[in-house]
């Protein structure tokens, strides 16, 4: 456990980091902490790979709607997965929420190059590493803030 000092809080910058496979949990946790330090309203959901069932899409959408119900600005869902099924499921379910939230929803999928085509239809960005994810997210946030 450690304490990270947050930079100046960013107004209307929200991120949800979710792992879709066990081997990507540390990346998702690290990203959530990095976003928090950069001033984002950051939430780490955990590894949901074993939770995915026919009703999980409803639960996931309810959760996202609840935490971001009245928020505006940029809403970023970062999916970290090396599992084809959970990657496809999470990006698809998240994409279906575009237009139903008050803010601008973006989806970043951190996965292997082989699995990028699985989520290509739904994800807005495929970062190769945490640094490129943070840089892209900051650019997206800046473009919405201006």
PDB file of C-alpha atoms in Angstrom:
ATOM      1  CA  UNK A   1       0.000   0.000   0.000  1.00  0.00           C
ATOM      2  CA  UNK A   2       1.205   3.493  -0.760  1.00  0.00           C
ATOM      3  CA  UNK A   3      -0.008   7.045  -0.888  1.00  0.00           C
ATOM      4  CA  UNK A   4       0.020   8.890  -4.165  1.00  0.00           C
ATOM      5  CA  UNK A   5      -0.260  12.639  -4.288  1.00  0.00           C
ATOM      6  CA  UNK A   6      -2.849  13.847  -6.749  1.00  0.00           C
ATOM      7  CA  UNK A   7      -1.988  16.675  -9.079  1.00  0.00           C
ATOM      8  CA  UNK A   8      -4.594  19.368  -9.506  1.00  0.00           C
ATOM      9  CA  UNK A   9      -7.993  17.662  -9.938  1.00  0.00           C
ATOM     10  CA  UNK A  10      -9.292  17.723 -13.488  1.00  0.00           C
ATOM     11  CA  UNK A  11     -12.838  18.902 -13.877  1.00  0.00           C
ATOM     12  CA  UNK A  12     -15.097  16.447 -15.700  1.00  0.00           C
ATOM     13  CA  UNK A  13     -12.430  13.782 -16.300  1.00  0.00           C
ATOM     14  CA  UNK A  14     -13.679  10.327 -15.304  1.00  0.00           C
ATOM     15  CA  UNK A  15     -12.114   6.926 -15.911  1.00  0.00           C
ATOM     16  CA  UNK A  16     -13.142   3.350 -15.148  1.00  0.00           C
ATOM     17  CA  UNK A  17     -10.417   0.692 -15.392  1.00  0.00           C
ATOM     18  CA  UNK A  18     -11.593  -2.895 -15.718  1.00  0.00           C
ATOM     19  CA  UNK A  19      -9.625  -6.116 -16.183  1.00  0.00           C
ATOM     20  CA  UNK A  20     -11.079  -8.781 -18.429  1.00  0.00           C
ATOM     21  CA  UNK A  21      -8.455 -11.396 -17.607  1.00  0.00           C
ATOM     22  CA  UNK A  22      -6.330 -12.282 -14.589  1.00  0.00           C
ATOM     23  CA  UNK A  23      -3.023 -11.490 -16.286  1.00  0.00           C
ATOM     24  CA  UNK A  24      -4.112  -7.871 -16.902  1.00  0.00           C
ATOM     25  CA  UNK A  25      -5.174  -7.030 -13.331  1.00  0.00           C
ATOM     26  CA  UNK A  26      -1.894  -5.281 -12.480  1.00  0.00           C
ATOM     27  CA  UNK A  27      -2.072  -3.140 -15.614  1.00  0.00           C
ATOM     28  CA  UNK A  28      -5.631  -2.093 -14.796  1.00  0.00           C
ATOM     29  CA  UNK A  29      -4.728  -1.264 -11.193  1.00  0.00           C
ATOM     30  CA  UNK A  30      -1.644   0.656 -12.292  1.00  0.00           C
ATOM     31  CA  UNK A  31      -3.652   2.649 -14.816  1.00  0.00           C
ATOM     32  CA  UNK A  32      -6.302   3.523 -12.222  1.00  0.00           C
ATOM     33  CA  UNK A  33      -3.608   4.815  -9.860  1.00  0.00           C
ATOM     34  CA  UNK A  34      -1.849   6.750 -12.637  1.00  0.00           C
ATOM     35  CA  UNK A  35      -5.092   8.438 -13.667  1.00  0.00           C
ATOM     36  CA  UNK A  36      -5.845   9.270 -10.022  1.00  0.00           C
ATOM     37  CA  UNK A  37      -2.427  10.902  -9.630  1.00  0.00           C
ATOM     38  CA  UNK A  38      -3.012  12.902 -12.819  1.00  0.00           C
ATOM     39  CA  UNK A  39      -6.201  14.318 -11.303  1.00  0.00           C
ATOM     40  CA  UNK A  40      -8.849  12.130 -12.921  1.00  0.00           C
ATOM     41  CA  UNK A  41     -11.857  10.769 -11.043  1.00  0.00           C
ATOM     42  CA  UNK A  42     -10.588   7.182 -11.236  1.00  0.00           C
ATOM     43  CA  UNK A  43     -12.354   3.907 -10.411  1.00  0.00           C
ATOM     44  CA  UNK A  44     -10.859   0.405 -10.557  1.00  0.00           C
ATOM     45  CA  UNK A  45     -13.560  -2.230 -11.053  1.00  0.00           C
ATOM     46  CA  UNK A  46     -11.373  -5.338 -10.871  1.00  0.00           C
ATOM     47  CA  UNK A  47     -11.230  -8.548 -12.862  1.00  0.00           C
ATOM     48  CA  UNK A  48     -14.693  -9.357 -14.192  1.00  0.00           C
ATOM     49  CA  UNK A  49     -13.750 -12.310 -16.416  1.00  0.00           C
ATOM     50  CA  UNK A  50     -15.486 -14.871 -14.194  1.00  0.00           C
ATOM     51  CA  UNK A  51     -18.495 -12.626 -13.605  1.00  0.00           C
ATOM     52  CA  UNK A  52     -19.519 -12.426 -17.250  1.00  0.00           C
ATOM     53  CA  UNK A  53     -22.832 -14.171 -17.804  1.00  0.00           C
ATOM     54  CA  UNK A  54     -25.997 -13.401 -19.794  1.00  0.00           C
ATOM     55  CA  UNK A  55     -27.055 -10.747 -17.262  1.00  0.00           C
ATOM     56  CA  UNK A  56     -23.675  -9.136 -16.613  1.00  0.00           C
ATOM     57  CA  UNK A  57     -24.174  -6.590 -19.382  1.00  0.00           C
ATOM     58  CA  UNK A  58     -27.183  -5.205 -17.511  1.00  0.00           C
ATOM     59  CA  UNK A  59     -25.254  -5.111 -14.226  1.00  0.00           C
ATOM     60  CA  UNK A  60     -22.276  -3.413 -15.874  1.00  0.00           C
ATOM     61  CA  UNK A  61     -24.455  -0.790 -17.564  1.00  0.00           C
ATOM     62  CA  UNK A  62     -26.298  -0.113 -14.302  1.00  0.00           C
ATOM     63  CA  UNK A  63     -23.017   0.313 -12.465  1.00  0.00           C
ATOM     64  CA  UNK A  64     -21.589   2.710 -15.045  1.00  0.00           C
ATOM     65  CA  UNK A  65     -24.857   4.647 -15.161  1.00  0.00           C
ATOM     66  CA  UNK A  66     -24.907   4.890 -11.372  1.00  0.00           C
ATOM     67  CA  UNK A  67     -21.350   6.163 -10.940  1.00  0.00           C
ATOM     68  CA  UNK A  68     -21.566   8.566 -13.889  1.00  0.00           C
ATOM     69  CA  UNK A  69     -25.300   9.382 -13.815  1.00  0.00           C
ATOM     70  CA  UNK A  70     -25.064  13.141 -13.430  1.00  0.00           C
ATOM     71  CA  UNK A  71     -21.500  13.714 -14.555  1.00  0.00           C
ATOM     72  CA  UNK A  72     -20.421  15.530 -17.667  1.00  0.00           C
ATOM     73  CA  UNK A  73     -17.178  15.762 -19.556  1.00  0.00           C
ATOM     74  CA  UNK A  74     -15.004  12.879 -20.633  1.00  0.00           C
ATOM     75  CA  UNK A  75     -15.846   9.378 -19.521  1.00  0.00           C
ATOM     76  CA  UNK A  76     -13.207   6.830 -20.356  1.00  0.00           C
ATOM     77  CA  UNK A  77     -13.564   3.079 -19.943  1.00  0.00           C
ATOM     78  CA  UNK A  78     -10.228   1.269 -20.139  1.00  0.00           C
ATOM     79  CA  UNK A  79     -10.510  -2.454 -20.797  1.00  0.00           C
ATOM     80  CA  UNK A  80      -7.421  -4.562 -20.089  1.00  0.00           C
ATOM     81  CA  UNK A  81      -7.767  -8.101 -21.397  1.00  0.00           C
ATOM     82  CA  UNK A  82      -5.953 -10.955 -23.072  1.00  0.00           C
ATOM     83  CA  UNK A  83      -9.185 -12.956 -23.328  1.00  0.00           C
ATOM     84  CA  UNK A  84     -11.052 -12.671 -26.609  1.00  0.00           C
ATOM     85  CA  UNK A  85     -14.496 -13.237 -25.118  1.00  0.00           C
ATOM     86  CA  UNK A  86     -14.229 -10.731 -22.269  1.00  0.00           C
ATOM     87  CA  UNK A  87     -12.546  -8.137 -24.511  1.00  0.00           C
ATOM     88  CA  UNK A  88     -15.309  -8.365 -27.085  1.00  0.00           C
ATOM     89  CA  UNK A  89     -18.027  -8.392 -24.440  1.00  0.00           C
ATOM     90  CA  UNK A  90     -16.737  -5.421 -22.428  1.00  0.00           C
ATOM     91  CA  UNK A  91     -16.021  -3.189 -25.414  1.00  0.00           C
ATOM     92  CA  UNK A  92     -19.372  -4.041 -26.994  1.00  0.00           C
ATOM     93  CA  UNK A  93     -21.401  -3.411 -23.839  1.00  0.00           C
ATOM     94  CA  UNK A  94     -19.566  -0.151 -23.166  1.00  0.00           C
ATOM     95  CA  UNK A  95     -20.010   1.008 -26.756  1.00  0.00           C
ATOM     96  CA  UNK A  96     -23.753   0.426 -26.516  1.00  0.00           C
ATOM     97  CA  UNK A  97     -23.862   3.093 -23.787  1.00  0.00           C
ATOM     98  CA  UNK A  98     -22.583   5.873 -26.050  1.00  0.00           C
ATOM     99  CA  UNK A  99     -25.181   8.602 -26.264  1.00  0.00           C
ATOM    100  CA  UNK A 100     -26.954   7.518 -23.084  1.00  0.00           C
ATOM    101  CA  UNK A 101     -24.591   9.322 -20.722  1.00  0.00           C
ATOM    102  CA  UNK A 102     -24.319  13.080 -20.307  1.00  0.00           C
ATOM    103  CA  UNK A 103     -20.610  13.053 -21.081  1.00  0.00           C
ATOM    104  CA  UNK A 104     -18.460  11.931 -23.991  1.00  0.00           C
ATOM    105  CA  UNK A 105     -17.728   8.225 -23.660  1.00  0.00           C
ATOM    106  CA  UNK A 106     -14.423   6.871 -24.973  1.00  0.00           C
ATOM    107  CA  UNK A 107     -13.160   3.286 -24.919  1.00  0.00           C
ATOM    108  CA  UNK A 108      -9.529   2.239 -24.752  1.00  0.00           C
ATOM    109  CA  UNK A 109      -8.663  -1.450 -25.045  1.00  0.00           C
ATOM    110  CA  UNK A 110      -5.235  -2.596 -23.942  1.00  0.00           C
ATOM    111  CA  UNK A 111      -4.723  -6.051 -25.371  1.00  0.00           C
ATOM    112  CA  UNK A 112      -2.410  -8.016 -27.634  1.00  0.00           C
ATOM    113  CA  UNK A 113      -2.000  -7.053 -31.285  1.00  0.00           C
ATOM    114  CA  UNK A 114      -3.635 -10.355 -32.256  1.00  0.00           C
ATOM    115  CA  UNK A 115      -6.836  -9.468 -30.385  1.00  0.00           C
ATOM    116  CA  UNK A 116      -7.182  -5.860 -31.573  1.00  0.00           C
ATOM    117  CA  UNK A 117      -9.438  -6.859 -34.506  1.00  0.00           C
ATOM    118  CA  UNK A 118     -11.893  -8.409 -32.005  1.00  0.00           C
ATOM    119  CA  UNK A 119     -12.595  -5.009 -30.419  1.00  0.00           C
ATOM    120  CA  UNK A 120     -11.804  -2.791 -33.397  1.00  0.00           C
ATOM    121  CA  UNK A 121     -15.460  -2.031 -34.052  1.00  0.00           C
ATOM    122  CA  UNK A 122     -16.085  -0.727 -30.517  1.00  0.00           C
ATOM    123  CA  UNK A 123     -12.825   0.660 -29.107  1.00  0.00           C
ATOM    124  CA  UNK A 124     -11.581   4.162 -29.845  1.00  0.00           C
ATOM    125  CA  UNK A 125      -7.928   3.450 -29.072  1.00  0.00           C
ATOM    126  CA  UNK A 126      -5.538   0.529 -28.639  1.00  0.00           C
ATOM    127  CA  UNK A 127      -2.637   1.720 -26.483  1.00  0.00           C
ATOM    128  CA  UNK A 128       0.560  -0.316 -26.543  1.00  0.00           C
ATOM    129  CA  UNK A 129       1.523   0.648 -22.996  1.00  0.00           C
ATOM    130  CA  UNK A 130       0.411   2.725 -20.034  1.00  0.00           C
ATOM    131  CA  UNK A 131       2.278   5.821 -21.201  1.00  0.00           C
ATOM    132  CA  UNK A 132       0.535   5.861 -24.585  1.00  0.00           C
ATOM    133  CA  UNK A 133      -2.827   5.331 -22.846  1.00  0.00           C
ATOM    134  CA  UNK A 134      -2.232   8.307 -20.557  1.00  0.00           C
ATOM    135  CA  UNK A 135      -1.017  10.537 -23.391  1.00  0.00           C
ATOM    136  CA  UNK A 136      -3.981   9.678 -25.633  1.00  0.00           C
ATOM    137  CA  UNK A 137      -6.422  10.197 -22.758  1.00  0.00           C
ATOM    138  CA  UNK A 138      -4.960  13.596 -21.921  1.00  0.00           C
ATOM    139  CA  UNK A 139      -5.246  14.651 -25.583  1.00  0.00           C
ATOM    140  CA  UNK A 140      -8.869  13.489 -25.709  1.00  0.00           C
ATOM    141  CA  UNK A 141      -9.645  15.344 -22.488  1.00  0.00           C
ATOM    142  CA  UNK A 142      -7.959  18.529 -23.735  1.00  0.00           C
ATOM    143  CA  UNK A 143      -9.855  18.429 -27.023  1.00  0.00           C
ATOM    144  CA  UNK A 144     -13.174  18.224 -25.154  1.00  0.00           C
ATOM    145  CA  UNK A 145     -12.235  20.928 -22.660  1.00  0.00           C
ATOM    146  CA  UNK A 146     -11.548  23.517 -25.362  1.00  0.00           C
TER     147      UNK A 146
END
